[in-house]
Structures are given as C-alpha cells and as structure tokens.
C-alpha cells in the first residue's frame, strides 16, 4: 500500500527535506582535496544536532554514521573513514537524512573534488538530468513506471548503465515506504500516481557496466568493473499542481 500524505504532512516532509538539502549545501563548502570523509561525517553529526533534528541513517540496520560518502567507483553506502581523504579529480556522492518532527528527509548529490575530467563531469551532468527528467514524470495521469523508465532511458541513451540492486522509495514517517522506485522500468506500467504520494527518486548511474558488489564491510557498494558511479536524490510529492520537489531550497 502506498501512503498518500495530506497537505500538512507534505509541509512537514518539506521541512525535513529542505534541512537535508541545506546540510548538503554546507558540506559542499567543505569538500576539497585533503578533507576526509570522517571530517564530513563529524560536521553532519554536529549540525543535525544543532538544528534540533535526528540523523536518519545512524543505527538504520546497523549503519554506523549519519552520512554515506562514496568516492569514484563506490556507488552508495560508503562509511566515512579517517583513512579516506578526498583527492583532486575525485567525485564523491554525499547522501544524508534527518528525522524532524517524526518525518524523514533524504537527499544525495555527487560533487566534484577540485577539477575533474570531462568524462566525470559528463557523468554527473547526465545523472542529474536523469533525476530532473524523472521528477517531471511524477505527475497525475502517469504511472510509476514512467518515472523509472525515464531514468534508465536518459542514462542508457548517453552510453551509461543503471544500477539494479538498489532503488528509490516512498518516504514519510518511515525512511523506506512502498513503493520501490527502481532506476529502470517500463513506461505505462506500475501503480497510477495519486495526489499525496511522495517518492525519493535516486538514480545511480555507472559509466561502465551495471554490476555492483558489496565490500566486506557489508555496506559499501562498488562497481564490479571499477568504473565511476554517480548518485543524486530528491524527494518529490505528486500534487494537483504537478511535481513538488520537497528537497529544493
Ligand atoms: N539514501 C539512502 C536510502 O535511501 C541511504 C540509506 S541507507 C543507510 O536508502 F543505511 F545509510 F541509512
Ligand atoms: Co533514499
């Protein structure tokens, strides 16, 4: 069952969503060569507390941190570490979440560290475009498959592949609600979109092949072929007035 949110609930999700996005903006200011992913984690932990929220990820299925910081061929869920310093030319996916007033916020961006290659830049651009195009499909009259198909189509049209093992999700009073929102699918298939549905759409796009594996830490997902991977995530509500991105500041 997909839970449809009231207008008041959507406003609560907007508060948590915007808080996450503001956190990501603040972290962006810290991203530079030499900074470790644990430095970024420590910043997030401190800020979430100051803002009167709770970190959504810490303790979730035993995840030890507030932030996932996945570098280059790491796709998602890399655990911050004092041994992982960012280097010029890296790309880093930063994914974090909060709980504010009982409602979840969840968002991710992939950022360049200093100057990056043209190919890395293109991967970031196409992945973010795939997210924006998919958001535009989150409207009445469409089906969920239209959203999912759009991510896949835009990635593959540009010579990239989409990850199958991890998916976007409904979000509300739980971080992961129904439905799953894969980054692949068939247009015209799946549940009909209704007002008040809220989705976290999160394309994970690989420069090479789609296959991923999880490292021995049981969290970090990496590409099997070692190619770069990018990840962007927004929360979007389906409304009478079209897609409403709750993580826009
Ligand atoms: N944004 C991710 C998701 O939507 C991260 C949560 S996994 C966690 O599932 F373990 F880090 F919490
Ligand atoms: Co998510």
PDB file of N, CA and C in Angstrom, residues 193-249:
ATOM      1  N   UNK A 193      -0.175   7.160 -10.380  1.00  0.00           N
ATOM      2  CA  UNK A 193       0.262   8.162  -9.399  1.00  0.00           C
ATOM      3  C   UNK A 193      -0.937   8.959  -8.891  1.00  0.00           C
ATOM      4  N   UNK A 194      -0.984   9.122  -7.558  1.00  0.00           N
ATOM      5  CA  UNK A 194      -2.113   9.781  -6.889  1.00  0.00           C
ATOM      6  C   UNK A 194      -1.604  10.972  -6.080  1.00  0.00           C
ATOM      7  N   UNK A 195      -2.453  11.985  -5.869  1.00  0.00           N
ATOM      8  CA  UNK A 195      -2.032  13.147  -5.074  1.00  0.00           C
ATOM      9  C   UNK A 195      -1.608  12.707  -3.671  1.00  0.00           C
ATOM     10  N   UNK A 196      -0.507  13.260  -3.207  1.00  0.00           N
ATOM     11  CA  UNK A 196      -0.026  12.953  -1.851  1.00  0.00           C
ATOM     12  C   UNK A 196       1.014  11.847  -1.795  1.00  0.00           C
ATOM     13  N   UNK A 197       1.244  11.170  -2.933  1.00  0.00           N
ATOM     14  CA  UNK A 197       2.351  10.200  -2.934  1.00  0.00           C
ATOM     15  C   UNK A 197       3.668  10.967  -2.897  1.00  0.00           C
ATOM     16  N   UNK A 198       4.622  10.480  -2.104  1.00  0.00           N
ATOM     17  CA  UNK A 198       5.937  11.130  -2.012  1.00  0.00           C
ATOM     18  C   UNK A 198       7.009  10.082  -2.267  1.00  0.00           C
ATOM     19  N   UNK A 199       7.871  10.382  -3.230  1.00  0.00           N
ATOM     20  CA  UNK A 199       8.929   9.453  -3.613  1.00  0.00           C
ATOM     21  C   UNK A 199      10.306  10.073  -3.423  1.00  0.00           C
ATOM     22  N   UNK A 200      11.248   9.243  -2.975  1.00  0.00           N
ATOM     23  CA  UNK A 200      12.668   9.595  -3.063  1.00  0.00           C
ATOM     24  C   UNK A 200      13.171   8.930  -4.336  1.00  0.00           C
ATOM     25  N   UNK A 201      13.446   9.751  -5.339  1.00  0.00           N
ATOM     26  CA  UNK A 201      13.938   9.241  -6.631  1.00  0.00           C
ATOM     27  C   UNK A 201      15.456   9.385  -6.594  1.00  0.00           C
ATOM     28  N   UNK A 202      16.179   8.293  -6.827  1.00  0.00           N
ATOM     29  CA  UNK A 202      17.633   8.368  -6.652  1.00  0.00           C
ATOM     30  C   UNK A 202      18.408   7.572  -7.699  1.00  0.00           C
ATOM     31  N   UNK A 203      18.584   8.172  -8.885  1.00  0.00           N
ATOM     32  CA  UNK A 203      19.374   7.495  -9.911  1.00  0.00           C
ATOM     33  C   UNK A 203      20.800   7.197  -9.450  1.00  0.00           C
ATOM     34  N   UNK A 204      21.222   5.965  -9.686  1.00  0.00           N
ATOM     35  CA  UNK A 204      22.626   5.555  -9.514  1.00  0.00           C
ATOM     36  C   UNK A 204      23.077   5.117 -10.892  1.00  0.00           C
ATOM     37  N   UNK A 205      23.977   5.897 -11.479  1.00  0.00           N
ATOM     38  CA  UNK A 205      24.353   5.696 -12.875  1.00  0.00           C
ATOM     39  C   UNK A 205      25.841   5.370 -12.953  1.00  0.00           C
ATOM     40  N   UNK A 206      26.144   4.275 -13.663  1.00  0.00           N
ATOM     41  CA  UNK A 206      27.533   3.843 -13.821  1.00  0.00           C
ATOM     42  C   UNK A 206      28.054   4.220 -15.206  1.00  0.00           C
ATOM     43  N   UNK A 207      29.306   4.670 -15.236  1.00  0.00           N
ATOM     44  CA  UNK A 207      29.927   4.989 -16.522  1.00  0.00           C
ATOM     45  C   UNK A 207      30.148   3.724 -17.340  1.00  0.00           C
ATOM     46  N   UNK A 208      30.453   2.609 -16.672  1.00  0.00           N
ATOM     47  CA  UNK A 208      30.657   1.331 -17.359  1.00  0.00           C
ATOM     48  C   UNK A 208      29.437   0.438 -17.223  1.00  0.00           C
ATOM     49  N   UNK A 209      29.675  -0.809 -16.844  1.00  0.00           N
ATOM     50  CA  UNK A 209      28.576  -1.777 -16.742  1.00  0.00           C
ATOM     51  C   UNK A 209      27.747  -1.587 -15.489  1.00  0.00           C
ATOM     52  N   UNK A 210      26.561  -2.220 -15.436  1.00  0.00           N
ATOM     53  CA  UNK A 210      25.633  -2.014 -14.328  1.00  0.00           C
ATOM     54  C   UNK A 210      25.972  -2.778 -13.042  1.00  0.00           C
ATOM     55  N   UNK A 211      26.877  -3.767 -13.133  1.00  0.00           N
ATOM     56  CA  UNK A 211      27.038  -4.662 -11.984  1.00  0.00           C
ATOM     57  C   UNK A 211      27.746  -4.000 -10.814  1.00  0.00           C
ATOM     58  N   UNK A 212      27.237  -4.295  -9.624  1.00  0.00           N
ATOM     59  CA  UNK A 212      27.840  -3.780  -8.389  1.00  0.00           C
ATOM     60  C   UNK A 212      28.045  -4.949  -7.422  1.00  0.00           C
ATOM     61  N   UNK A 213      28.966  -4.767  -6.482  1.00  0.00           N
ATOM     62  CA  UNK A 213      29.094  -5.739  -5.394  1.00  0.00           C
ATOM     63  C   UNK A 213      29.301  -4.982  -4.103  1.00  0.00           C
ATOM     64  N   UNK A 214      29.019  -5.657  -2.991  1.00  0.00           N
ATOM     65  CA  UNK A 214      29.141  -5.026  -1.681  1.00  0.00           C
ATOM     66  C   UNK A 214      30.427  -5.514  -1.027  1.00  0.00           C
ATOM     67  N   UNK A 215      31.215  -4.570  -0.518  1.00  0.00           N
ATOM     68  CA  UNK A 215      32.515  -4.912   0.090  1.00  0.00           C
ATOM     69  C   UNK A 215      32.332  -5.649   1.424  1.00  0.00           C
ATOM     70  N   UNK A 216      33.457  -6.085   1.977  1.00  0.00           N
ATOM     71  CA  UNK A 216      33.473  -6.862   3.218  1.00  0.00           C
ATOM     72  C   UNK A 216      32.935  -6.115   4.430  1.00  0.00           C
ATOM     73  N   UNK A 217      32.816  -4.779   4.328  1.00  0.00           N
ATOM     74  CA  UNK A 217      32.223  -4.033   5.457  1.00  0.00           C
ATOM     75  C   UNK A 217      30.696  -4.193   5.485  1.00  0.00           C
ATOM     76  N   UNK A 218      30.176  -4.936   4.502  1.00  0.00           N
ATOM     77  CA  UNK A 218      28.735  -5.202   4.371  1.00  0.00           C
ATOM     78  C   UNK A 218      27.899  -3.980   4.002  1.00  0.00           C
ATOM     79  N   UNK A 219      28.528  -2.878   3.648  1.00  0.00           N
ATOM     80  CA  UNK A 219      27.798  -1.672   3.266  1.00  0.00           C
ATOM     81  C   UNK A 219      28.216  -1.125   1.902  1.00  0.00           C
ATOM     82  N   UNK A 220      29.518  -0.848   1.743  1.00  0.00           N
ATOM     83  CA  UNK A 220      29.964  -0.117   0.558  1.00  0.00           C
ATOM     84  C   UNK A 220      29.661  -0.876  -0.728  1.00  0.00           C
ATOM     85  N   UNK A 221      28.841  -0.291  -1.582  1.00  0.00           N
ATOM     86  CA  UNK A 221      28.570  -0.884  -2.892  1.00  0.00           C
ATOM     87  C   UNK A 221      29.510  -0.242  -3.905  1.00  0.00           C
ATOM     88  N   UNK A 222      30.216  -1.071  -4.676  1.00  0.00           N
ATOM     89  CA  UNK A 222      31.167  -0.573  -5.679  1.00  0.00           C
ATOM     90  C   UNK A 222      30.822  -1.169  -7.043  1.00  0.00           C
ATOM     91  N   UNK A 223      31.276  -0.507  -8.096  1.00  0.00           N
ATOM     92  CA  UNK A 223      31.076  -1.085  -9.430  1.00  0.00           C
ATOM     93  C   UNK A 223      32.031  -2.260  -9.588  1.00  0.00           C
ATOM     94  N   UNK A 224      31.571  -3.322 -10.236  1.00  0.00           N
ATOM     95  CA  UNK A 224      32.409  -4.511 -10.442  1.00  0.00           C
ATOM     96  C   UNK A 224      33.558  -4.185 -11.397  1.00  0.00           C
ATOM     97  N   UNK A 225      33.279  -3.363 -12.417  1.00  0.00           N
ATOM     98  CA  UNK A 225      34.322  -3.066 -13.415  1.00  0.00           C
ATOM     99  C   UNK A 225      35.227  -1.902 -13.012  1.00  0.00           C
ATOM    100  N   UNK A 226      34.990  -1.325 -11.850  1.00  0.00           N
ATOM    101  CA  UNK A 226      35.851  -0.240 -11.368  1.00  0.00           C
ATOM    102  C   UNK A 226      35.544   1.114 -11.987  1.00  0.00           C
ATOM    103  N   UNK A 227      34.512   1.191 -12.826  1.00  0.00           N
ATOM    104  CA  UNK A 227      34.142   2.465 -13.455  1.00  0.00           C
ATOM    105  C   UNK A 227      33.499   3.425 -12.456  1.00  0.00           C
ATOM    106  N   UNK A 228      33.463   4.695 -12.829  1.00  0.00           N
ATOM    107  CA  UNK A 228      32.864   5.715 -11.963  1.00  0.00           C
ATOM    108  C   UNK A 228      31.363   5.506 -11.834  1.00  0.00           C
ATOM    109  N   UNK A 229      30.815   5.974 -10.707  1.00  0.00           N
ATOM    110  CA  UNK A 229      29.375   5.929 -10.498  1.00  0.00           C
ATOM    111  C   UNK A 229      28.919   7.231  -9.854  1.00  0.00           C
ATOM    112  N   UNK A 230      27.754   7.711 -10.277  1.00  0.00           N
ATOM    113  CA  UNK A 230      27.191   8.950  -9.713  1.00  0.00           C
ATOM    114  C   UNK A 230      25.800   8.679  -9.144  1.00  0.00           C
ATOM    115  N   UNK A 231      25.400   9.520  -8.197  1.00  0.00           N
ATOM    116  CA  UNK A 231      24.153   9.308  -7.457  1.00  0.00           C
ATOM    117  C   UNK A 231      23.586  10.670  -7.048  1.00  0.00           C
ATOM    118  N   UNK A 232      22.337  10.927  -7.428  1.00  0.00           N
ATOM    119  CA  UNK A 232      21.632  12.137  -6.981  1.00  0.00           C
ATOM    120  C   UNK A 232      20.267  11.707  -6.471  1.00  0.00           C
ATOM    121  N   UNK A 233      19.764  12.398  -5.468  1.00  0.00           N
ATOM    122  CA  UNK A 233      18.464  12.022  -4.894  1.00  0.00           C
ATOM    123  C   UNK A 233      17.669  13.250  -4.464  1.00  0.00           C
ATOM    124  N   UNK A 234      16.403  13.283  -4.888  1.00  0.00           N
ATOM    125  CA  UNK A 234      15.452  14.288  -4.417  1.00  0.00           C
ATOM    126  C   UNK A 234      14.185  13.584  -3.924  1.00  0.00           C
ATOM    127  N   UNK A 235      13.457  14.275  -3.042  1.00  0.00           N
ATOM    128  CA  UNK A 235      12.117  13.847  -2.629  1.00  0.00           C
ATOM    129  C   UNK A 235      11.105  14.668  -3.421  1.00  0.00           C
ATOM    130  N   UNK A 236      10.112  13.994  -3.996  1.00  0.00           N
ATOM    131  CA  UNK A 236       9.112  14.709  -4.786  1.00  0.00           C
ATOM    132  C   UNK A 236       7.707  14.236  -4.406  1.00  0.00           C
ATOM    133  N   UNK A 237       6.805  15.211  -4.239  1.00  0.00           N
ATOM    134  CA  UNK A 237       5.402  14.906  -3.952  1.00  0.00           C
ATOM    135  C   UNK A 237       4.597  15.044  -5.244  1.00  0.00           C
ATOM    136  N   UNK A 238       3.656  14.123  -5.441  1.00  0.00           N
ATOM    137  CA  UNK A 238       2.714  14.204  -6.564  1.00  0.00           C
ATOM    138  C   UNK A 238       1.551  15.078  -6.099  1.00  0.00           C
ATOM    139  N   UNK A 239       1.275  16.168  -6.816  1.00  0.00           N
ATOM    140  CA  UNK A 239       0.193  17.077  -6.401  1.00  0.00           C
ATOM    141  C   UNK A 239      -0.670  17.464  -7.604  1.00  0.00           C
ATOM    142  N   UNK A 240      -1.799  18.110  -7.295  1.00  0.00           N
ATOM    143  CA  UNK A 240      -2.690  18.614  -8.357  1.00  0.00           C
ATOM    144  C   UNK A 240      -1.968  19.635  -9.232  1.00  0.00           C
ATOM    145  N   UNK A 241      -0.942  20.264  -8.671  1.00  0.00           N
ATOM    146  CA  UNK A 241      -0.195  21.283  -9.418  1.00  0.00           C
ATOM    147  C   UNK A 241       1.097  20.745 -10.010  1.00  0.00           C
ATOM    148  N   UNK A 242       1.204  19.431 -10.113  1.00  0.00           N
ATOM    149  CA  UNK A 242       2.411  18.847 -10.714  1.00  0.00           C
ATOM    150  C   UNK A 242       3.410  18.399  -9.661  1.00  0.00           C
ATOM    151  N   UNK A 243       4.590  17.990 -10.099  1.00  0.00           N
ATOM    152  CA  UNK A 243       5.610  17.501  -9.178  1.00  0.00           C
ATOM    153  C   UNK A 243       6.070  18.626  -8.245  1.00  0.00           C
ATOM    154  N   UNK A 244       6.153  18.334  -6.954  1.00  0.00           N
ATOM    155  CA  UNK A 244       6.586  19.318  -5.959  1.00  0.00           C
ATOM    156  C   UNK A 244       7.842  18.749  -5.295  1.00  0.00           C
ATOM    157  N   UNK A 245       8.996  19.329  -5.619  1.00  0.00           N
ATOM    158  CA  UNK A 245      10.259  18.812  -5.081  1.00  0.00           C
ATOM    159  C   UNK A 245      10.425  19.349  -3.658  1.00  0.00           C
ATOM    160  N   UNK A 246      10.421  18.449  -2.684  1.00  0.00           N
ATOM    161  CA  UNK A 246      10.439  18.854  -1.276  1.00  0.00           C
ATOM    162  C   UNK A 246      11.847  19.142  -0.780  1.00  0.00           C
ATOM    163  N   UNK A 247      12.840  18.792  -1.580  1.00  0.00           N
ATOM    164  CA  UNK A 247      14.238  18.986  -1.197  1.00  0.00           C
ATOM    165  C   UNK A 247      14.868  20.137  -1.975  1.00  0.00           C
ATOM    166  N   UNK A 248      14.039  21.055  -2.463  1.00  0.00           N
ATOM    167  CA  UNK A 248      14.568  22.231  -3.170  1.00  0.00           C
ATOM    168  C   UNK A 248      14.677  23.376  -2.154  1.00  0.00           C
ATOM    169  N   UNK A 249      15.824  24.099  -2.158  1.00  0.00           N
ATOM    170  CA  UNK A 249      15.916  25.241  -1.232  1.00  0.00           C
ATOM    171  C   UNK A 249      15.821  26.581  -1.961  1.00  0.00           C
TER     172      UNK A 249
END
